[in-house]
Coordinates of C-alpha atoms in Angstrom, one line a residue:
Chain A
X1 CA 3.8 14.2 -20.1
X2 CA 3.5 14.2 -16.2
X3 CA 4.7 11.4 -14.0
X4 CA 1.2 10.0 -13.7
X5 CA 0.6 9.8 -17.4
X6 CA 4.1 8.4 -18.0
X7 CA 3.5 5.7 -15.3
X8 CA 0.2 4.8 -16.9
X9 CA 1.6 4.4 -20.3
X10 CA 4.6 2.4 -18.9
X11 CA 2.2 0.0 -17.1
X12 CA 0.0 -0.5 -20.2
X13 CA 2.9 -1.0 -22.5
X14 CA 4.5 -3.6 -20.2
X15 CA 1.2 -5.4 -19.7
X16 CA 0.5 -5.6 -23.4
X17 CA 4.0 -6.8 -24.2
X18 CA 3.5 -9.5 -21.7
X19 CA 0.3 -10.4 -23.4
X20 CA -1.7 -10.2 -20.1
X21 CA -5.2 -9.0 -19.7
X22 CA -6.2 -6.3 -17.2
X23 CA -7.8 -9.0 -15.0
X24 CA -4.8 -11.3 -15.1
X25 CA -2.6 -8.5 -13.6
X26 CA -5.1 -6.7 -11.4
X27 CA -6.5 -9.7 -9.5
X28 CA -3.3 -11.2 -8.1
X29 CA -2.0 -7.6 -7.4
X30 CA -5.0 -7.1 -5.1
X31 CA -6.7 -4.3 -7.0
X32 CA -9.7 -4.1 -9.3
X33 CA -9.5 -4.1 -13.1
X34 CA -11.2 -0.7 -13.0
X35 CA -8.5 0.7 -10.8
X36 CA -5.7 -0.7 -13.1
X37 CA -7.5 0.8 -16.1
X38 CA -7.6 4.2 -14.4
X39 CA -3.9 3.8 -13.5
X40 CA -3.0 3.0 -17.1
X41 CA -5.0 6.0 -18.3
X42 CA -3.0 8.2 -15.9
X43 CA -6.2 9.0 -13.9
X44 CA -4.8 8.0 -10.5
X45 CA -3.0 10.8 -8.7
X46 CA -0.3 9.4 -6.4
X47 CA -0.8 5.6 -6.7
X48 CA 0.5 4.0 -3.5
X49 CA 4.0 2.5 -3.6
X50 CA 2.6 -0.8 -2.2
X51 CA 0.4 -1.1 -5.3
X52 CA 3.3 -0.4 -7.6
X53 CA 5.2 -3.1 -5.7
X54 CA 2.5 -5.7 -6.3
X55 CA 2.2 -4.6 -10.0
X56 CA 5.9 -5.0 -10.5
X57 CA 5.7 -8.6 -9.3
X58 CA 2.8 -9.4 -11.6
X59 CA 4.4 -7.6 -14.6
X60 CA 7.9 -9.0 -13.8
X61 CA 9.5 -5.6 -13.9
X62 CA 11.8 -3.8 -11.6
X63 CA 9.9 -2.1 -8.7
X64 CA 12.5 0.5 -8.5
X65 CA 12.0 1.4 -12.1
X66 CA 8.3 1.9 -11.5
X67 CA 9.1 4.1 -8.5
X68 CA 11.4 6.2 -10.6
X69 CA 8.7 6.6 -13.4
X70 CA 6.2 7.6 -10.7
X71 CA 8.5 10.2 -9.4
X72 CA 8.8 8.6 -6.0
X73 CA 12.5 7.9 -6.3
X74 CA 14.3 11.0 -7.5
X75 CA 17.8 11.9 -8.5
X76 CA 19.9 13.1 -5.5
X77 CA 22.2 15.8 -7.0
X78 CA 25.1 15.6 -4.6
X79 CA 24.7 12.9 -2.1
X80 CA 24.9 9.3 -1.1
X81 CA 22.0 6.9 -1.1
X82 CA 19.3 8.2 1.3
X83 CA 17.2 5.1 1.1
X84 CA 19.4 2.5 2.8
X85 CA 18.5 3.8 6.2
X86 CA 15.2 4.9 7.6
X87 CA 15.1 7.6 10.1
X88 CA 12.6 8.3 12.9
X89 CA 13.3 12.0 13.1
X90 CA 11.8 15.4 12.6
X91 CA 13.0 18.3 10.4
X92 CA 16.3 16.7 9.3
X93 CA 17.6 18.7 6.4
X94 CA 18.8 17.2 3.1
X95 CA 22.3 18.3 3.9
X96 CA 22.1 16.5 7.3
X97 CA 20.7 13.4 5.5
X98 CA 23.6 13.4 3.2
X99 CA 26.0 13.7 6.1
X100 CA 24.3 10.8 7.9
X101 CA 24.5 8.6 4.7
X102 CA 28.2 9.4 4.3
X103 CA 28.8 8.7 8.0
X104 CA 27.2 5.3 7.8
X105 CA 29.3 4.5 4.7
X106 CA 32.3 5.6 6.7
X107 CA 31.4 3.4 9.6
X108 CA 30.9 0.4 7.3
X109 CA 34.3 0.8 5.7
X110 CA 36.0 1.7 9.1
X111 CA 34.1 -0.4 11.6
X112 CA 36.5 0.5 14.4
X113 CA 36.6 4.2 13.4
X114 CA 40.2 4.1 12.3
Chain B
X1 CA -8.7 13.2 11.6
X2 CA -5.9 11.7 9.5
X3 CA -6.8 10.2 6.1
X4 CA -6.7 6.4 6.4
X5 CA -3.7 4.7 4.9
X6 CA -4.2 3.1 1.5
X7 CA -1.5 0.5 2.4
X8 CA -3.1 -0.4 5.8
X9 CA -3.9 -4.0 4.7
X10 CA -0.3 -4.6 3.5
X11 CA 1.2 -3.1 6.7
X12 CA -1.3 -5.2 8.9
X13 CA -0.2 -8.3 7.0
X14 CA 3.5 -7.5 7.7
X15 CA 2.7 -6.9 11.4
X16 CA 0.7 -10.2 11.6
X17 CA 3.6 -12.2 10.1
X18 CA 6.1 -10.6 12.5
X19 CA 3.9 -11.3 15.6
X20 CA 3.4 -14.9 14.5
X21 CA 7.0 -15.6 13.7
X22 CA 8.0 -14.1 17.0
X23 CA 5.3 -16.1 18.7
X24 CA 4.3 -12.9 20.4
X25 CA 0.5 -13.0 20.3
X26 CA -0.8 -12.7 23.9
X27 CA 2.7 -12.0 25.3
X28 CA 2.4 -8.5 26.8
X29 CA 4.0 -6.1 26.4
X30 CA 5.0 -7.3 22.9
X31 CA 8.5 -8.7 23.3
X32 CA 10.9 -6.3 21.5
X33 CA 13.9 -8.7 21.1
X34 CA 11.7 -11.4 19.6
X35 CA 10.1 -9.1 17.1
X36 CA 13.5 -7.7 16.1
X37 CA 14.9 -11.2 15.7
X38 CA 11.8 -12.3 13.7
X39 CA 12.6 -9.4 11.3
X40 CA 16.2 -10.8 11.0
X41 CA 17.6 -7.6 12.5
X42 CA 19.7 -7.0 15.6
X43 CA 19.8 -4.1 18.1
X44 CA 23.0 -2.0 17.9
X45 CA 25.5 -2.4 20.7
X46 CA 26.6 1.2 20.2
X47 CA 24.1 3.9 19.3
X48 CA 25.4 5.3 16.0
X49 CA 24.5 8.9 17.0
X50 CA 26.0 8.8 20.5
X51 CA 28.7 11.4 21.2
X52 CA 31.4 8.8 21.4
X53 CA 30.6 7.4 18.0
X54 CA 30.2 10.9 16.4
X55 CA 33.6 11.9 17.7
X56 CA 35.1 9.1 15.5
X57 CA 33.6 10.7 12.4
X58 CA 35.6 12.9 10.1
X59 CA 35.6 16.5 11.4
X60 CA 33.4 17.9 8.6
X61 CA 30.5 15.6 9.4
X62 CA 30.4 16.1 13.2
X63 CA 28.5 19.3 13.3
X64 CA 25.7 18.0 11.1
X65 CA 25.6 14.7 12.9
X66 CA 25.2 16.5 16.3
X67 CA 22.3 18.4 14.8
X68 CA 20.7 15.1 13.6
X69 CA 21.4 13.6 17.0
X70 CA 19.0 16.1 18.6
X71 CA 16.2 15.4 16.1
X72 CA 16.4 11.6 15.8
X73 CA 14.9 8.9 17.9
X74 CA 16.1 5.9 15.9
X75 CA 17.1 4.5 12.6
X76 CA 17.6 1.2 10.8
X77 CA 20.7 0.6 8.8
X78 CA 19.4 -1.9 6.3
X79 CA 22.7 -2.8 4.8
X80 CA 24.1 -3.8 8.2
X81 CA 20.7 -5.1 9.4
X82 CA 21.0 -3.1 12.6
X83 CA 18.4 -1.1 14.5
X84 CA 19.6 2.0 16.4
X85 CA 17.4 3.6 19.1
X86 CA 18.4 6.7 21.1
X87 CA 19.3 5.4 24.6
X88 CA 18.2 8.8 25.9
X89 CA 14.5 7.8 25.4
X90 CA 13.5 7.3 29.0
X91 CA 9.9 6.0 28.6
X92 CA 10.1 2.3 27.9
X93 CA 6.9 2.4 25.9
X94 CA 8.3 5.1 23.6
X95 CA 11.5 3.0 23.1
X96 CA 9.4 0.0 22.2
X97 CA 7.4 2.1 19.7
X98 CA 10.5 3.6 18.1
X99 CA 12.1 0.1 17.7
X100 CA 8.9 -1.3 16.1
X101 CA 8.8 1.8 13.8
X102 CA 12.2 0.9 12.5
X103 CA 11.4 -2.8 12.2
X104 CA 8.4 -1.9 10.0
X105 CA 10.6 0.3 7.7
X106 CA 12.6 -2.8 7.1
X107 CA 9.9 -5.4 6.9
X108 CA 7.4 -3.7 4.6
X109 CA 8.5 -5.2 1.2
X110 CA 7.7 -2.1 -0.8
X111 CA 10.0 0.0 1.5
X112 CA 12.7 -2.7 1.9
X113 CA 13.1 -3.3 -1.8
X114 CA 14.3 0.2 -2.4
X115 CA 17.6 -0.6 -0.6
X116 CA 19.1 -1.2 -4.0
X117 CA 18.4 2.3 -5.3
X118 CA 21.4 3.9 -7.0
X119 CA 23.7 5.8 -4.6
X120 CA 22.6 9.1 -6.3
X121 CA 18.9 8.7 -5.7
X122 CA 16.6 9.5 -2.9
X123 CA 12.9 9.3 -1.9
X124 CA 10.7 12.2 -2.8
X125 CA 9.6 14.1 0.4
X126 CA 6.0 12.9 -0.1
X127 CA 7.1 9.3 -0.3
X128 CA 9.3 9.7 2.7
X129 CA 6.3 11.1 4.7
X130 CA 4.1 8.2 3.5
X131 CA 6.7 5.7 4.6
X132 CA 6.9 7.4 8.0
X133 CA 3.1 7.1 8.4
X134 CA 3.2 3.5 7.4
X135 CA 6.0 2.8 10.0
X136 CA 4.0 4.5 12.7
X137 CA 0.9 2.6 11.8
X138 CA 2.8 -0.7 11.8
X139 CA 4.5 0.0 15.1
X140 CA 1.1 0.5 16.7
X141 CA -0.1 -2.8 15.2
X142 CA 2.9 -4.6 16.8
X143 CA 2.5 -2.7 20.1
X144 CA -1.2 -3.4 20.4
X145 CA -1.1 -6.8 18.7
X146 CA -3.6 -6.2 16.0
X147 CA -7.1 -7.3 17.0
X148 CA -6.0 -8.6 20.4
X149 CA -6.4 -5.0 21.9
X150 CA -9.8 -4.5 20.3
X151 CA -11.0 -7.8 21.9
X152 CA -9.8 -6.7 25.3
X153 CA -11.4 -3.2 25.3
X154 CA -14.8 -4.7 24.6
X155 CA -15.0 -6.1 28.1
X156 CA -13.8 -3.0 30.0
X157 CA -15.8 0.0 31.2
X158 CA -15.0 3.1 29.2
X159 CA -12.8 5.6 31.2
X160 CA -9.4 7.2 31.2
X161 CA -8.6 4.8 34.1
X162 CA -9.1 1.9 31.7
X163 CA -6.8 3.6 29.2
X164 CA -4.1 4.0 31.9
X165 CA -4.6 0.3 32.8
X166 CA -4.2 -0.7 29.1
X167 CA -1.2 1.5 28.6
X168 CA 0.5 -0.3 31.5
X169 CA -0.5 -3.7 30.2
X170 CA 0.7 -3.1 26.6
X171 CA 3.8 -1.2 27.7
X172 CA 2.8 1.9 25.7
X173 CA 2.5 5.5 26.4
X174 CA -0.9 6.8 27.6
X175 CA -1.1 9.0 24.5
X176 CA -0.5 6.1 22.0
X177 CA -3.0 3.9 24.0
X178 CA -5.7 6.5 23.9
X179 CA -5.3 7.0 20.2
X180 CA -5.7 3.3 19.6
X181 CA -8.6 3.1 22.1
X182 CA -10.5 5.9 20.4
X183 CA -10.0 4.4 17.0
X184 CA -10.9 0.8 17.7
X185 CA -13.5 0.8 20.4
X186 CA -16.8 -0.8 19.3
X187 CA -18.9 1.8 21.0
X188 CA -19.2 5.5 20.1
X189 CA -16.0 6.9 21.6
X190 CA -13.9 9.9 20.7
X191 CA -10.8 11.5 22.2
X192 CA -9.3 15.0 22.0
X193 CA -5.7 15.9 22.9
X194 CA -5.3 19.5 24.1
X195 CA -2.3 21.6 25.1
X196 CA -1.3 21.2 28.8
X197 CA -2.6 24.7 29.8
X198 CA -5.5 26.8 28.3
X199 CA -4.8 29.6 25.8
X200 CA -7.3 31.8 27.7
X201 CA -9.6 31.8 30.7
X202 CA -13.1 33.0 30.9
X203 CA -14.3 31.6 28.6
X204 CA -11.8 28.7 28.6
X205 CA -10.1 28.2 25.3
X206 CA -7.7 25.4 24.4
X207 CA -5.3 24.6 21.7
X208 CA -6.5 21.3 20.1
X209 CA -3.6 19.2 19.0
X210 CA -5.2 15.9 17.8
X211 CA -8.5 14.0 17.8
X212 CA -9.8 10.6 16.9
X213 CA -13.1 8.8 16.9
X214 CA -14.4 5.3 16.4
X215 CA -16.6 4.3 13.4
X216 CA -19.6 4.0 15.8
X217 CA -19.0 7.7 17.0
X218 CA -18.8 8.9 13.4
X219 CA -22.0 7.0 12.5
X220 CA -23.8 8.8 15.4
X221 CA -22.3 12.3 15.4
X222 CA -20.7 12.5 11.9
X223 CA -17.0 12.7 11.3
X224 CA -15.7 15.2 14.0
X225 CA -14.2 18.4 12.7
X226 CA -13.0 20.1 15.9
X227 CA -11.1 23.4 15.2
X228 CA -7.5 24.1 16.2
X229 CA -8.8 26.4 19.0
X230 CA -11.7 25.1 21.1
X231 CA -13.8 27.2 23.5
X232 CA -16.0 25.8 26.2
X233 CA -18.8 28.2 24.9
X234 CA -18.9 26.2 21.7
X235 CA -18.1 22.8 23.2
X236 CA -19.7 22.6 26.7
X237 CA -18.0 19.3 27.4
X238 CA -14.7 21.2 27.7
X239 CA -15.9 22.6 31.0
X240 CA -15.2 19.1 32.4
X241 CA -11.5 19.6 31.8
X242 CA -11.3 21.9 34.8
X243 CA -13.2 19.4 37.0
X244 CA -10.7 16.6 36.3
X245 CA -13.3 14.0 36.6
X246 CA -16.3 12.3 35.1
X247 CA -19.1 14.4 33.8
X248 CA -21.8 14.6 31.3
X249 CA -22.6 17.1 28.5
X250 CA -25.0 17.6 25.7
X251 CA -23.8 17.1 22.1
X252 CA -25.7 17.4 18.8
X253 CA -26.1 14.2 16.9
X254 CA -25.9 13.8 13.2
X255 CA -29.5 14.5 12.7
X256 CA -29.5 17.6 15.0
X257 CA -30.9 15.7 18.1
X258 CA -29.3 16.4 21.5
X259 CA -27.5 13.5 23.0
X260 CA -25.8 13.1 26.4
X261 CA -22.2 12.1 26.2
X262 CA -20.0 11.1 29.1
X263 CA -16.8 13.1 29.5
X264 CA -13.7 12.0 31.3
X265 CA -10.4 14.0 31.3
X266 CA -6.9 13.5 32.6
X267 CA -3.5 15.1 32.2
X268 CA 0.1 13.9 31.8
X269 CA 3.3 16.0 31.9
X270 CA 2.7 17.5 28.4
X271 CA -1.0 17.2 27.4
X272 CA -4.6 17.2 28.5
X273 CA -6.8 14.4 27.3
X274 CA -10.6 14.4 26.9
X275 CA -12.4 11.1 26.4
X276 CA -16.0 11.3 25.2
X277 CA -18.4 8.4 24.8
X278 CA -22.1 7.5 24.7
X279 CA -23.0 5.4 27.7
X280 CA -24.2 1.9 26.9
X281 CA -27.9 1.4 27.6
X282 CA -28.3 -1.2 30.3
X283 CA -30.9 -3.8 29.5
X284 CA -33.6 -4.6 32.0
X285 CA -33.6 -8.2 32.6
X286 CA -36.9 -10.0 32.4
X287 CA -38.0 -11.7 35.5
X288 CA -37.5 -15.4 35.3
X289 CA -40.8 -17.2 35.2
X290 CA -41.1 -20.5 36.7
X291 CA -43.8 -22.6 35.4
X292 CA -45.7 -24.4 38.0
X293 CA -45.7 -28.1 37.7

């Protein structure tokens, strides 16, 4: 099962467990019921993170979990968190990103660089 | 042209809230310090990627950090709530844009709430690219104060001089202002960004780097699909580039009809810019009739 189908099934299961209709979730999340239905059927390629964020609020589930299921947050084999800082940069390699994350951790624990 | 952002409405709402909380509407250029404070962030005293800071890092990190230093304009450390902007950026408008870009990364709830991801997780490359686009879009919204810019351009004659004037007024680069101008103008307006020098002479051929058009332009001429290399033989309006001034050229409309568009060009240190628009028809006023008593 691909990320899209898995995400759709997750959303449908959570909604049904919460006993909420499509409309009750879609409307306050700012999307149409037709769009939510397509999402649940795994027919939406790359649903936008901002929509997953709104759905997580309506379904009272962890946004991060939805982002993991959607494949937007992925395991980082050998590094520190890369999401606690946002870079305005071009062509930074994964290795460099890891070094930067480690450096920021280092500065936090050694504010005077001791 | 770039595909519109699906999250545009969300990012616009974030920018609106920041502008309101900073009481920034109508204060031009948009006050950076107030926007940063409204986002509950602070500007770093020491740039985290300066040579003096890097020299304090463990030896194994330094080489990689120096490499990042050359590629990075700014970053927001969300845990420390601090924005870092490269002090080497000389253009004030660019510094402002980079700062706003970082503020948006932090203020967009669907980006911010990922702070608590596990230490062994990362964003997928596509998600990272999307978040970058969102931050750029939001930075432009803050810089040009949402609909405030669109209201102002309505009353000004279309020309590159007007774009220079607006760039100065909004404290933005000419390039960023032109992009905004050619996306939001109510009239049929388009802009093309070319390389600084032609690829070939006789006929003149240019590398096309970017283009944008207003909805009114697309309605009249269709969505532009200008190729990566543009020749004056195929696009006669490019002949105006050499003339460095105002000109007119024919262009096929959506239904194949020939229309006359105005062409204005200018150059900065790095690029050539072409502005195209359909001149407004001036209405002939009726003579006032005075009824005899």
